[in-house]
Structure formats: structure tokens, C-alpha cells
XYZ file of C-alpha atoms in Angstrom:
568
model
C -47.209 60.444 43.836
C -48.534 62.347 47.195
C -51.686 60.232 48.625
C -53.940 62.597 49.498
C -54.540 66.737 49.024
C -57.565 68.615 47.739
C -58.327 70.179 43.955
C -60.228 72.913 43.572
C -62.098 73.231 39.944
C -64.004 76.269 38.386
C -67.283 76.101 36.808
C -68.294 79.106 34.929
C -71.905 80.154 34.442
C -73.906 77.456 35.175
C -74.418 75.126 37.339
C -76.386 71.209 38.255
C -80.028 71.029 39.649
C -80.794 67.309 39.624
C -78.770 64.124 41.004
C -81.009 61.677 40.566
C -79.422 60.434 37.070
C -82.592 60.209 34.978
C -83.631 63.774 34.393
C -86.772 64.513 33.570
C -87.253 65.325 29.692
C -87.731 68.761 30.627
C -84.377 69.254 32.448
C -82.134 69.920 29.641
C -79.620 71.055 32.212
C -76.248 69.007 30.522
C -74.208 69.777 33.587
C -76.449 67.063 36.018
C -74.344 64.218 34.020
C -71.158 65.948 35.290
C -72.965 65.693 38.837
C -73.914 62.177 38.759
C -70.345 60.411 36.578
C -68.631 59.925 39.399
C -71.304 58.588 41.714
C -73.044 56.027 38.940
C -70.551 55.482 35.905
C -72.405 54.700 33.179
C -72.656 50.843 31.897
C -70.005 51.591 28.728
C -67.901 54.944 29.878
C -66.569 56.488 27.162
C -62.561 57.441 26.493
C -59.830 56.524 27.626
C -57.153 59.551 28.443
C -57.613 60.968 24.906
C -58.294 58.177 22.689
C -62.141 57.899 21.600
C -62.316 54.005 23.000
C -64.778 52.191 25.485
C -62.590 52.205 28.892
C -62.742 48.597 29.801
C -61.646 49.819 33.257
C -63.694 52.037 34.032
C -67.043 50.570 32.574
C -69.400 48.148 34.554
C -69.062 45.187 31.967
C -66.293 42.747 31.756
C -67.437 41.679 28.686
C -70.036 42.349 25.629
C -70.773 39.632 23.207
C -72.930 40.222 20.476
C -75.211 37.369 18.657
C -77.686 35.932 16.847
C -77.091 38.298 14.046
C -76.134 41.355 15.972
C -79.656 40.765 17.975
C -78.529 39.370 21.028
C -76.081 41.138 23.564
C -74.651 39.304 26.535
C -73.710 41.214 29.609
C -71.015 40.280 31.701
C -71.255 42.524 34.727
C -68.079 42.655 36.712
C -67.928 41.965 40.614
C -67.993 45.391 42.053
C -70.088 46.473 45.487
C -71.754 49.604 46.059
C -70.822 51.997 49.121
C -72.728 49.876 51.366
C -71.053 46.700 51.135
C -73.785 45.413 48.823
C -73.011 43.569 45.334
C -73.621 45.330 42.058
C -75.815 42.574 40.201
C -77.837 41.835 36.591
C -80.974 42.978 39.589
C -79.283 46.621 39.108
C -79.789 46.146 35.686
C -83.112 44.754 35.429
C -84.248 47.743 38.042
C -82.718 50.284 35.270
C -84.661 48.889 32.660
C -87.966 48.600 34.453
C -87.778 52.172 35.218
C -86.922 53.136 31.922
C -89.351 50.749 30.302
C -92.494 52.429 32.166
C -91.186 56.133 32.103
C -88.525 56.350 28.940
C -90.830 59.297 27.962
C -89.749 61.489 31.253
C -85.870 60.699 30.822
C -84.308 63.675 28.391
C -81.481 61.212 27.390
C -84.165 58.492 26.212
C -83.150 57.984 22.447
C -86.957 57.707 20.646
C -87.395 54.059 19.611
C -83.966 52.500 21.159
C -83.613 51.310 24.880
C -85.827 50.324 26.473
C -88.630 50.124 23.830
C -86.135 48.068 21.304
C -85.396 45.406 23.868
C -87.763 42.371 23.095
C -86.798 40.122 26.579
C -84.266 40.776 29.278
C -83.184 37.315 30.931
C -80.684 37.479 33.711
C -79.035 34.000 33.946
C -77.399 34.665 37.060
C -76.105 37.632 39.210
C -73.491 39.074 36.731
C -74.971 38.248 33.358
C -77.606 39.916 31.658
C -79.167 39.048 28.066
C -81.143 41.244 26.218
C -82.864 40.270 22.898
C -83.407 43.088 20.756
C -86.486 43.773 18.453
C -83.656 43.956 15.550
C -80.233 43.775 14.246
C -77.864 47.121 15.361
C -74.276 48.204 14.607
C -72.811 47.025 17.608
C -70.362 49.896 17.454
C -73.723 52.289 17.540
C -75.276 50.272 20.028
C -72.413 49.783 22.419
C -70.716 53.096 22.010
C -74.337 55.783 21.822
C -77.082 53.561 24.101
C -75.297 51.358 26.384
C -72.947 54.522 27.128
C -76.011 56.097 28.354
C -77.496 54.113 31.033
C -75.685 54.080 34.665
C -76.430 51.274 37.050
C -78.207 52.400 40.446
C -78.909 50.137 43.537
C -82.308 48.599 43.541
C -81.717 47.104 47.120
C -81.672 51.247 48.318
C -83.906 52.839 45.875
C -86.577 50.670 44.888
C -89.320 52.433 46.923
C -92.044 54.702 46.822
C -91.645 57.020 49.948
C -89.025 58.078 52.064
C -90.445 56.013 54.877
C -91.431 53.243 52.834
C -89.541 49.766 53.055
C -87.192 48.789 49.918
C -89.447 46.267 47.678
C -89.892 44.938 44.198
C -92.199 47.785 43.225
C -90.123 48.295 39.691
C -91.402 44.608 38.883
C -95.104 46.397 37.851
C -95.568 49.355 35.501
C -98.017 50.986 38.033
C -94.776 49.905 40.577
C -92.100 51.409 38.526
C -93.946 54.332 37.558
C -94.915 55.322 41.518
C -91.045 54.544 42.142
C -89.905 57.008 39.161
C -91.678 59.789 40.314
C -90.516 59.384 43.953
C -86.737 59.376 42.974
C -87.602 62.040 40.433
C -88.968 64.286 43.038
C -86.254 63.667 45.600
C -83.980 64.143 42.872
C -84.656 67.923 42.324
C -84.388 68.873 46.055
C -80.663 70.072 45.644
C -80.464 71.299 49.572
C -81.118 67.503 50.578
C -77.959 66.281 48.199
C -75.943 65.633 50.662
C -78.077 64.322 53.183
C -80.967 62.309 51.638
C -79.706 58.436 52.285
C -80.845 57.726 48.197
C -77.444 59.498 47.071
C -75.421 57.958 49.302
C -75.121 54.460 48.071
C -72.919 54.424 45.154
C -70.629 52.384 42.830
C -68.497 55.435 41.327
C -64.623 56.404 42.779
C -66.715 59.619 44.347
C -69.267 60.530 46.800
C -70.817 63.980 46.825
C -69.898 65.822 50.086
C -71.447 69.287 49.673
C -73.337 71.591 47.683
C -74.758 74.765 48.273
C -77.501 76.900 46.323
C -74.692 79.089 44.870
C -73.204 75.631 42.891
C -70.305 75.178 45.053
C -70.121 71.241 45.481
C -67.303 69.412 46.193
C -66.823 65.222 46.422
C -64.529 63.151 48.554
C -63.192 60.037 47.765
C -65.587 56.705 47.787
C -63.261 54.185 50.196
C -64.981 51.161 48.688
C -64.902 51.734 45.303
C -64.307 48.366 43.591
C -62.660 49.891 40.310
C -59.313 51.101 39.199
C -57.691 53.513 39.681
C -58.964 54.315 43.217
C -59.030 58.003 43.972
C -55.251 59.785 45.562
C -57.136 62.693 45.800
C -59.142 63.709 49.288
C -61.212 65.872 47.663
C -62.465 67.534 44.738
C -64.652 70.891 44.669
C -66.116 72.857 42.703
C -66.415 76.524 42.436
C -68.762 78.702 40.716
C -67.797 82.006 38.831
C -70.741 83.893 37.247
C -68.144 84.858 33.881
C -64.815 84.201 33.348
C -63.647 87.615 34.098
C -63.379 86.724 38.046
C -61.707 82.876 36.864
C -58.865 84.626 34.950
C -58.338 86.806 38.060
C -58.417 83.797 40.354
C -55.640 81.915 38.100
C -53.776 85.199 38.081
C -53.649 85.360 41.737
C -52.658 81.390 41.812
C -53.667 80.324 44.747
C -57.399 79.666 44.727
C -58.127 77.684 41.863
C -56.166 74.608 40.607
C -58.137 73.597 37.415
C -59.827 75.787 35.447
C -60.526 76.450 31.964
C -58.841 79.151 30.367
C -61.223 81.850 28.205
C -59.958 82.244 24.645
C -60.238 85.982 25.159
C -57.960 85.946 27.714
C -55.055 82.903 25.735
C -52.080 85.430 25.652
C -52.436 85.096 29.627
C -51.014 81.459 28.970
C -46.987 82.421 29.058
C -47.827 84.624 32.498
C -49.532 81.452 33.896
C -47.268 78.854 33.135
C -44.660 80.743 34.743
C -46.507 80.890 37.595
C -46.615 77.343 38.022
C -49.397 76.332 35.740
C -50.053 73.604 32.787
C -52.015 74.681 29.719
C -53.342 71.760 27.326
C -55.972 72.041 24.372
C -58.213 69.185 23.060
C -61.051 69.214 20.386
C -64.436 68.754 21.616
C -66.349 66.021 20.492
C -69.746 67.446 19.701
C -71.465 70.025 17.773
C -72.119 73.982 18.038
C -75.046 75.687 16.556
C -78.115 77.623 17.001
C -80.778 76.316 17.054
C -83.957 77.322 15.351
C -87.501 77.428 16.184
C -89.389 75.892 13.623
C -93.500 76.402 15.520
C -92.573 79.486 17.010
C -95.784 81.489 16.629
C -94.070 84.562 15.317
C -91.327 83.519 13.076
C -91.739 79.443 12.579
C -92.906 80.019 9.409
C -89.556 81.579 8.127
C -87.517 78.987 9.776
C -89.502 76.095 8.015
C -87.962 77.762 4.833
C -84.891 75.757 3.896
C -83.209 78.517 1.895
C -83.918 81.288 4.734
C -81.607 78.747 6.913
C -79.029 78.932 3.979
C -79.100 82.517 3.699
C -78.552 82.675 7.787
C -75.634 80.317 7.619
C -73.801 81.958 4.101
C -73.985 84.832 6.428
C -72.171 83.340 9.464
C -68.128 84.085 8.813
C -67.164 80.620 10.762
C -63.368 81.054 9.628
C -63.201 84.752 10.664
C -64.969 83.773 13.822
C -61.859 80.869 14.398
C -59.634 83.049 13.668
C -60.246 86.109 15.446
C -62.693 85.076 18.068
C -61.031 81.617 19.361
C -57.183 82.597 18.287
C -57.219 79.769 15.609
C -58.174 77.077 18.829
C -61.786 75.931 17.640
C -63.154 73.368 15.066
C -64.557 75.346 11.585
C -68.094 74.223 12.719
C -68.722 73.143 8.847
C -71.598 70.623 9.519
C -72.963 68.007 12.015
C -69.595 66.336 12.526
C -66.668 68.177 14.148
C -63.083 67.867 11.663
C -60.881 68.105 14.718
C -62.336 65.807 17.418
C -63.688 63.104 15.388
C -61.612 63.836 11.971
C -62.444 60.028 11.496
C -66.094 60.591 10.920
C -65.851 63.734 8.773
C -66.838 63.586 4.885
C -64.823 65.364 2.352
C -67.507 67.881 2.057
C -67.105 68.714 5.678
C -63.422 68.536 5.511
C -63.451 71.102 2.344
C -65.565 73.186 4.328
C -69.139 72.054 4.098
C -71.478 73.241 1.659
C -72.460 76.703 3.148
C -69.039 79.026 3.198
C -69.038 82.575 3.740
C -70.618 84.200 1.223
C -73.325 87.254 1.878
C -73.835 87.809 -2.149
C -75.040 84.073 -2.398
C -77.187 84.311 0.756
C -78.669 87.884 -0.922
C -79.675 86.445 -4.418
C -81.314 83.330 -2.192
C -83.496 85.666 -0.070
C -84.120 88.275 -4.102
C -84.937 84.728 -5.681
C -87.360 83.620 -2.990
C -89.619 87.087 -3.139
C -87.914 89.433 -1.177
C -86.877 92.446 -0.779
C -83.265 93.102 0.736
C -82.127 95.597 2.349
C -78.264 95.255 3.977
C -78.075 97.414 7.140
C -81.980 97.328 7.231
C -84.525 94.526 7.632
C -85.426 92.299 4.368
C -89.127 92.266 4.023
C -91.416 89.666 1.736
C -92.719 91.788 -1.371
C -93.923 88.471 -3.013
C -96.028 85.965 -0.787
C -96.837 82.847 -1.401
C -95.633 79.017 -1.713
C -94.479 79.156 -5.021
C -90.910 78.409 -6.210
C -89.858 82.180 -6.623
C -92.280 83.335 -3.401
C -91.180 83.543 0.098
C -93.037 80.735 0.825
C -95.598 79.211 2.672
C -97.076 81.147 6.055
C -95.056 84.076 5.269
C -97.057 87.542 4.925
C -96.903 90.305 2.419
C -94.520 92.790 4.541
C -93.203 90.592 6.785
C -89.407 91.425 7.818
C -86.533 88.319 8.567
C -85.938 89.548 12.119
C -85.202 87.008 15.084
C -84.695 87.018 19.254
C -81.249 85.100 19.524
C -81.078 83.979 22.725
C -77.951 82.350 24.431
C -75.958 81.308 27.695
C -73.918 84.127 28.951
C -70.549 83.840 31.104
C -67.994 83.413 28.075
C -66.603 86.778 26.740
C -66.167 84.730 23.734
C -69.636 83.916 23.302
C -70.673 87.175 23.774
C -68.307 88.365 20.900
C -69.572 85.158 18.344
C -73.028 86.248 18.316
C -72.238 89.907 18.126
C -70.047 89.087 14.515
C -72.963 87.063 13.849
C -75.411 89.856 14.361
C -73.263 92.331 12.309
C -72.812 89.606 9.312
C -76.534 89.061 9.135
C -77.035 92.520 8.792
C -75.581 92.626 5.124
C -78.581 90.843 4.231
C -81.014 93.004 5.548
C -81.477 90.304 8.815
C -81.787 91.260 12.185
C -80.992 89.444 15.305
C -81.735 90.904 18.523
C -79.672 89.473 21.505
C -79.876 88.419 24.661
C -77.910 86.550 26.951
C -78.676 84.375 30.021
C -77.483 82.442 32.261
C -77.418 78.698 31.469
C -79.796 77.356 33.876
C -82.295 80.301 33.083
C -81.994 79.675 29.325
C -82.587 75.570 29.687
C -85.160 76.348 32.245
C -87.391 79.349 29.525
C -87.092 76.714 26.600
C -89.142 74.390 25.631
C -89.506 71.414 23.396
C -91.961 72.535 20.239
C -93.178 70.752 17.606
C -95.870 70.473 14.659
C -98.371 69.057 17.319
C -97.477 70.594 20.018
C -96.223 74.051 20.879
C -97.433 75.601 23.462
C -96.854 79.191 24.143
C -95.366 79.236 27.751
C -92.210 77.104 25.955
C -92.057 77.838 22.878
C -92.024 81.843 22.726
C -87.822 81.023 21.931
C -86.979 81.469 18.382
C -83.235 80.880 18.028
C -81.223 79.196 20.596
C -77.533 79.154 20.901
C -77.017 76.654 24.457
C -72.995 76.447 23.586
C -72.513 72.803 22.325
C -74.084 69.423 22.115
C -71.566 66.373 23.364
C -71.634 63.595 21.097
C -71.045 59.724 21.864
C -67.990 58.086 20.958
C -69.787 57.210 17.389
C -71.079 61.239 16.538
C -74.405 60.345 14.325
C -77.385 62.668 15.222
C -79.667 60.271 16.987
C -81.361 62.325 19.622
C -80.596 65.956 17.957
C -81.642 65.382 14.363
C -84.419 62.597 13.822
C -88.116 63.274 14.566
C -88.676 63.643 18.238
C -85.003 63.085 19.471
C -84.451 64.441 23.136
C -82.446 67.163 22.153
C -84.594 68.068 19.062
C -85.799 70.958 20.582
C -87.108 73.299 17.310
C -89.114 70.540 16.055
C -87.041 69.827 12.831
C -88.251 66.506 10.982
C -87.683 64.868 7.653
C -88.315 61.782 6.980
C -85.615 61.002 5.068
C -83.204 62.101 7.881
C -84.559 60.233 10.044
C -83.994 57.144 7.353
C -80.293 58.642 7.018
C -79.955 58.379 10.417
C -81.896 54.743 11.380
C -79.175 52.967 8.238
C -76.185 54.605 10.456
C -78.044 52.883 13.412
C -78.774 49.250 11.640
C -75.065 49.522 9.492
C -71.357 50.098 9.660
C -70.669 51.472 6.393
C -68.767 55.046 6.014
C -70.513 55.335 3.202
C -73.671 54.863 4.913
C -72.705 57.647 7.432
C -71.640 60.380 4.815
C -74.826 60.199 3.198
C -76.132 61.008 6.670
C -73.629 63.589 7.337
C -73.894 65.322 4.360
C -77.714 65.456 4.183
C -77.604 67.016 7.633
C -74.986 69.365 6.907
C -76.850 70.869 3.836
C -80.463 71.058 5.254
C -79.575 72.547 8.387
C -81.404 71.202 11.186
C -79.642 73.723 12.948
C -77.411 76.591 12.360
C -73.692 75.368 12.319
C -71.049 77.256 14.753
C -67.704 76.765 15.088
C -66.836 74.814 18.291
C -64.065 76.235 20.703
C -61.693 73.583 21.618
C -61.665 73.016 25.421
C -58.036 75.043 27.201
C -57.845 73.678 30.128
C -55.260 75.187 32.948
C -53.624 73.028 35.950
C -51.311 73.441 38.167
C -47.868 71.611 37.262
C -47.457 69.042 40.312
C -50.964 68.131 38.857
C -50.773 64.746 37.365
C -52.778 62.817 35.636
C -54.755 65.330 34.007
C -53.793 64.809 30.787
C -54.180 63.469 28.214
C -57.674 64.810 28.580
C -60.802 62.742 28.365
C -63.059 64.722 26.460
C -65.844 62.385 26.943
C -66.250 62.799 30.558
C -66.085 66.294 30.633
C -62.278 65.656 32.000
C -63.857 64.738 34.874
C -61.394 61.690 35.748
C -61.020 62.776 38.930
C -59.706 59.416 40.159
C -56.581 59.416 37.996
C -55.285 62.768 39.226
C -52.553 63.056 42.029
C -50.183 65.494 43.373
C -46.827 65.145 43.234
C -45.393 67.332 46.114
């Protein structure tokens, strides 16, 4: 292998806004954890090349024991420094969770009810070990692989402070402390022309450092000398560069000497034979999360239709998910049947999933739902409620005399692809007399319009959205739907709540059983939280003397920049 040499990476329609690496619950912005990976990995990082394990390399802990009935984990940090020369320590940890415990509410990958609030003492026995006591018994395989996975170490000998001018303390030791610290590293965190510059984001524990980034989302990283894991970085540096669609990417690939890694559009996959000729790699792998759109269910205008369970069937018996594989992604996407993607985590999937979930194409099944239910349908036009009222055969509760099934779809534009989906989809909801009117945005205008609404609260300036389609959710190495489907999750942005998914969904926290998790799975998949999509597997070009890039971590986003090298 060559030491050394620089790859350059493209990043298509969107791009990070925060570094600090707890977000505020109103930055929805998925693309920040890309950011911040390689500067703070993540207590328990996720996948190893292609296999869905905890890499033991690659995480902060040496080892996790769990006691006292599944109630008790033990820590074993291992004896890595930051950037500055300074030891990573159980202090780190006890920081983290003093943040968290006083602000969990402002950090949008805070799972309701689990860390910090289900931690009943943190002890630190000495510098590397750290026991936490938790309120109850968990599946350690949730617990290690969905909540420990989320929470990166960050130096409390550099960032516990309060102003920029301020001397390093114990402020985090206080809730008053560790809230004024919060909000000081929170506001730093959003200045993105100080990135590179502000002293906070210097001291890391990750293989990278951030270099540069400009307002356009061009960043790049260079390698962190005194990185205490393995591998250390070959690579010089790594940079990113932003394309507004893919139209320009596929042009820079064609040309072959701008990019090196990019991700190929599934519009453009019969470029693949031309590439690889011109000295390029092309590998596929599933993603391991979930597509949909997501509906609105307090939008002013049209929440009361989307409350109605069998106006979400009618929607989804309307969506041709197979055609839309098929035709769309050239056969290279998962079928999108329910909450649990078949390809990426085939483990996980129930037979009902697997035999293609309960809601298959079929427009004559979603017209007698929408006749049955009081209305009037009219294919090519809009459907319109001739019978209100909550009864079994009315349209149901909320709903006017008159009123018409039409929707604002909104989604993130940049992907041909994408563009094409929700057109099909628009066409195929048509036969039932359902209209969706389009519009596509750019990713960090779409995150930054909507707004989390629910029964209480719903205020017009974020919640005029009333169908969402962001591109995917990532899952966890163990996919349950804490944080998208139970009451209040961070990425339960429509307001969807049932009680009895959210008891579904606590028994796949508490247990291990797989028959435990298809009763979740299944309940999910037929009362549609959210609109299921097929998921386009992630193509992913390279150039040849590129090694290391596969196989493909599709838990980091690929983003194992560390384990790449050129050979020549």
C-alpha cells in the first residue's frame, strides 16, 4: 500500500450545518453525524466492513459486562488520548452524561425514556471504568447495539466551559452548570465558518481532524497523527465535494479525473461498464434503514384524513413498490414492504414482510376502502367525502361533507430517481381519485421548513408540512422503531402514537425474543406510522487502486476513511 495521497468524495444535495455532536432536537439535518464520526467515534461503532457487528476496534470500550440481571453495565474504557496529548477517561464519560442528563430534551438523537433518564447512578471506579445502574432490566443486544451506539465521548478537560474566554471547570457537575455549558457548545456549534478555527473542534479522539469547510459544503479532513486506534489513517486527506444533483456527479466520473468516490445514480447504472473501463470499481450494498413518507397527522388542513387508518391503506395499496424496484432502481433497492428492510437486515424480517407485507399493489382494494368509508371516488379526479361522520361506514372523524383527499408531498431533491418515485406515486394515487401535489427541495431547506407536530402541540410556523418524503431513516445495528415509531421518538415527526406500539416496541426493548419483535414488526407494518417506500440500495463508485473500500460499512455511511489506501 502507498502511504499517503488524497480522496476526493461527492456529496449530492445536501450538506452538514452543525459539528458540535449533540444537535439540537430541531436540527434534523442526518448528514452532521457524517461530520462529526470521524472526529468523536461513538462509544459502540457499529459494523465491521459489511457484517452488522459492534467493531471492537474501532469502539471506545474494551469491554462491556452486563449484571445484576441485565441492570448493571460495566465500562471498560480503553487507553486512548485525545489530539492534545490528554487521556480519554470514565471523566469523558461522566461529562457526556451530565450534559445529556440536564438537556436530553435539546439532543434530536435522545431516545424518550432511555439514556440518560434510565440510568439510576453512574459510579466511575477509576479512570477507565464506568458503571451505570439502570432504572431496569434491557436486552443487552438493544441496549448495547441502539443507545450506547449513540453517544460519542468528547473532552471535558477542553470543553467544559461556558464562554469562549472562560477557564475549563467542573461546570457540567450542576444542572444550572451543565445547562449554561450546553448552550455555549450548542451555539458555537452552529457557526459553520468558525469549524475550522474555533479551538473546541480541534481536540479529538477520532483517526480525522476537520481541515476545511466552506459555505458551499466543500469540507475536507486530514489525518489525526495521534490517533490511539487502529487502523491509523494512509490517507493525507479526505474531501468532500458538493454537487447540487447528480447530473454534474455522473459527468465528473465520466471525465475521471475529479472525483474518486462517488455514488453512482440508479438512473444513470448502464454508465457502470463505461466506468469500470475507465478505471473505476462499482459495489452495491443494502441499506440498513427504512424509506417512507411521512405523514402529518395535526396538520391543520389535512390531519384529520391522515388520523384515518384506512385513508393510509388506501395511499399505500396505491404505491406500486415492485414496479417502482423494478423500473425506477433497475431491480437494486429493497421492496420497502414494512418497517424492516428484507435485504439489509433479512435477519429481522417477518414472513409477512418477506411475502410482501400486508399492503401490495392493489388500486381496486384501496377504491372499495375509500367507497366503504363514505366516499365518493373519482380515478383521474379528486375523491371527495359524501358521508361525514365517525361512524364505521363514514369518512370519519374531523372530516367535512365535500372535503377532497388531496395532499402537498414534499421531498429532498438532487436524485433523478427520487424525482421519478414520487412522480409514479403521484400518477398511481390518481386511480383513486387522490391527488398529490409535489415539490421538491433541497435537503437542508426541507429539514430546516419541518417541524415536529403533535396532539399538543402544533404550531403553524412547523407544521404547515403534510407529507414528507426526507429519503431514508438509518437504523441501528438491532432495526426496532425506537425513536421513529413510539410516542414522542426524535424522529417521530407527524405525531403518530398508539399505545400499544409503543408497548410493541418497549417488550423489543426489555426482551430478546423474535417472536417478541415480529409482533412489533408486523403491527407497525400494517398501521402505517408512515407510508412504506422502497429503499435504493447504496452503488457506490471508486477508483480501482482504491483499497479498502469494500466491503462497505453501511453503518457509517462508508465513511471508514481510515482503512482506505492507494495502491500506486
Amino acid at each position: 500500500m502507498k502511504q499517503g495521497g488524497t480522496v476526493t468524495i461527492a456529496e449530492v444535495g445536501s450538506q452538514p450545518d452543525f459539528i458540535f455532536p449533540f444537535a439540537p432536537a430541531t436540527n434534523q439535518n442526518g448528514y452532521n453525524a457524517n461530520l462529526t464520526q470521524p472526529l468523536w467515534p461513538y462509544l459502540v461503532y457499529a459494523g465491521n466492513g459489511g457484517e452488522s457487528v459492534v467493531n471492537k476496534d474501532k469502539s471506545l470500550f474494551s469491554s462491556l459486562v452486563y449484571s445484576n440481571g441485565d441492570k448493571r453495565i460495566t465500562i471498560t474504557l480503553k487507553s486512548w488520548n485525545w489530539s492534545d496529548g490528554q487521556p480519554v477517561t470514565s471523566r469523558d464519560f461522566t461529562f457526556v452524561y451530565n450534559l445529556l442528563k440536564a438537556n436530553a430534551s435539546n439532543w434530536n438523537a435522545h431516545l424518550v425514556g432511555l439514556f440518560p433518564e434510565d440510568v439510576a447512578s453512574v459510579s466511575t471506579p477509576d479512570a477507565h471504568t464506568v458503571v451505570l445502574d439502570l432504572t431496569q432490566a434491557y436486552n443487552p443486544d438493544f441496549y448495547t447495539d441502539d443507545v450506547l451506539s449513540t453517544i460519542p465521548l468528547v473532552p471535558q478537560h477542553a470543553w467544559d466551559k461556558t464562554s469562549a474566554s472562560g477557564a475549563v471547570g467542573d461546570y457540567d457537575t450542576t444542572t444550572s452548570g451543565a445547562k449554561a455549558v450546553y448552550s455555549y457548545l450548542q451555539q458555537e456549534g452552529a457557526k459553520t465558518t468558525d469549524f475550522t478555527t474555533n479551538p473546541l473542534w480541534q481536540v479529538v479522539d477520532g483517526p480525522w481532524k476537520l481541515s476545511e469547510f466552506r459555505s458551499n459544503g466543500y469540507y475536507s479532513y486530514v489525518a489525526n497523527k495521534a490517533y490511539s486506534g487502529s487502523p491509523k489513517a494512509t490517507l493525507d486527506k479526505v474531501v468532500f465535494s458538493p454537487f447540487t444533483t447528480d447530473t454534474p456527479e455522473i459527468n465528473a466520473l465520466r471525465s475521471g479525473s475529479s472525483l474518486d468516490v462517488a455514488s453512482l445514480p440508479l438512473n444513470d447504472i448502464k454508465q457502470a461498464q463505461a466506468l469500470t473501463s475507465s478505471g473505476y470499481s462499482i459495489t452495491s450494498v443494502p441499506i440498513p434503514g427504512v424509506a417512507s413518507i411521512e405523514p402529518n397527522l395535526y396538520n391543520a388542513q389535512v390531519g384529520s384524513l391522515l388520523r384515518q387508518l384506512y385513508i393510509r391503506q388506501a395511499m399505500e395499496y396505491l404505491i406500486d413498490r415492485n414496479q417502482i424496484v423494478d423500473k425506477i432502481y433497475n431491480g437494486y433497492a429493497d421492496p420497502g414492504n414494512g418497517p424492516v428492510p428484507v435485504k439489509a437486515t433479512a435477519a429481522w424480517a417477518s414472513p409477512l414482510e418477506k411475502s410482501g407485507g400486508p399492503y401490495p399493489y392493489d388500486p381496486a382494494k384501496a377504491k372499495a376502502l375509500l367507497q366503504a368509508h363514505g366516499w365518493k371516488v373519482t380515478p383521474g379526479g379528486t375523491s371527495t367525502c359524501v358521508s361525514p361522520g365517525s361512524g364505521p361506514t363514514q369518512c370519519g372523524d374531523g372530516i367535512s361533507a365535500g372535503q377532497g383527499l388531496t395532499f402537498n408531498l414534499v421531498y429532498s431533491s438532487g436524485r433523478a430517481t427520487t424525482d421519478v418515485q414520487n412522480a409514479a406515486i403521484k400518477s398511481s394515487e390518481a386511480q383513486a381519485g387522490i391527488t398529490f401535489n409535489l415539490k421538491s427541495e433541497p435537503f437542508n431547506t426541507l429539514i430546516s421548513t419541518i417541524g415536529t407536530c403533535t396532539a399538543s402541540s402544533h404550531p403553524a410556523s412547523g407544521c404547515g408540512w403534510q407529507l414528507a418524503e426526507f429519503g431514508y431513516e438509518p437504523y441501528s445495528l438491532y432495526p426496532n422503531g425506537t425513536g421513529f415509531f413510539d410516542t414522542g421518538g426524535n424522529g417521530n415527526s407527524g405525531g403518530y402514537s398508539d399505545p400499544q406500539m409503543d408497548q410493541l416496541i418497549k417488550a423489543t426493548e426489555y426482551g430478546s425474543s423474535t417472536q417478541v419483535f415480529q409482533q412489533y414488526e408486523d403491527y407497525a407494518a400494517q398501521q402505517l406510522p408512515w407510508l412504506w417506500l422502497p429503499l435504493r440500495e447504496g452503488i457506490l463508485v471508486y477508483r480501482t487502486s482504491l483499497q479498502g473500500v469494500v466491503p462497505l460499512n453501511p453503518f457509517s455511511g462508508g465513511q471508514d476513511f481510515e482503512d482506505w489506501a492507494y495502491t500506486s
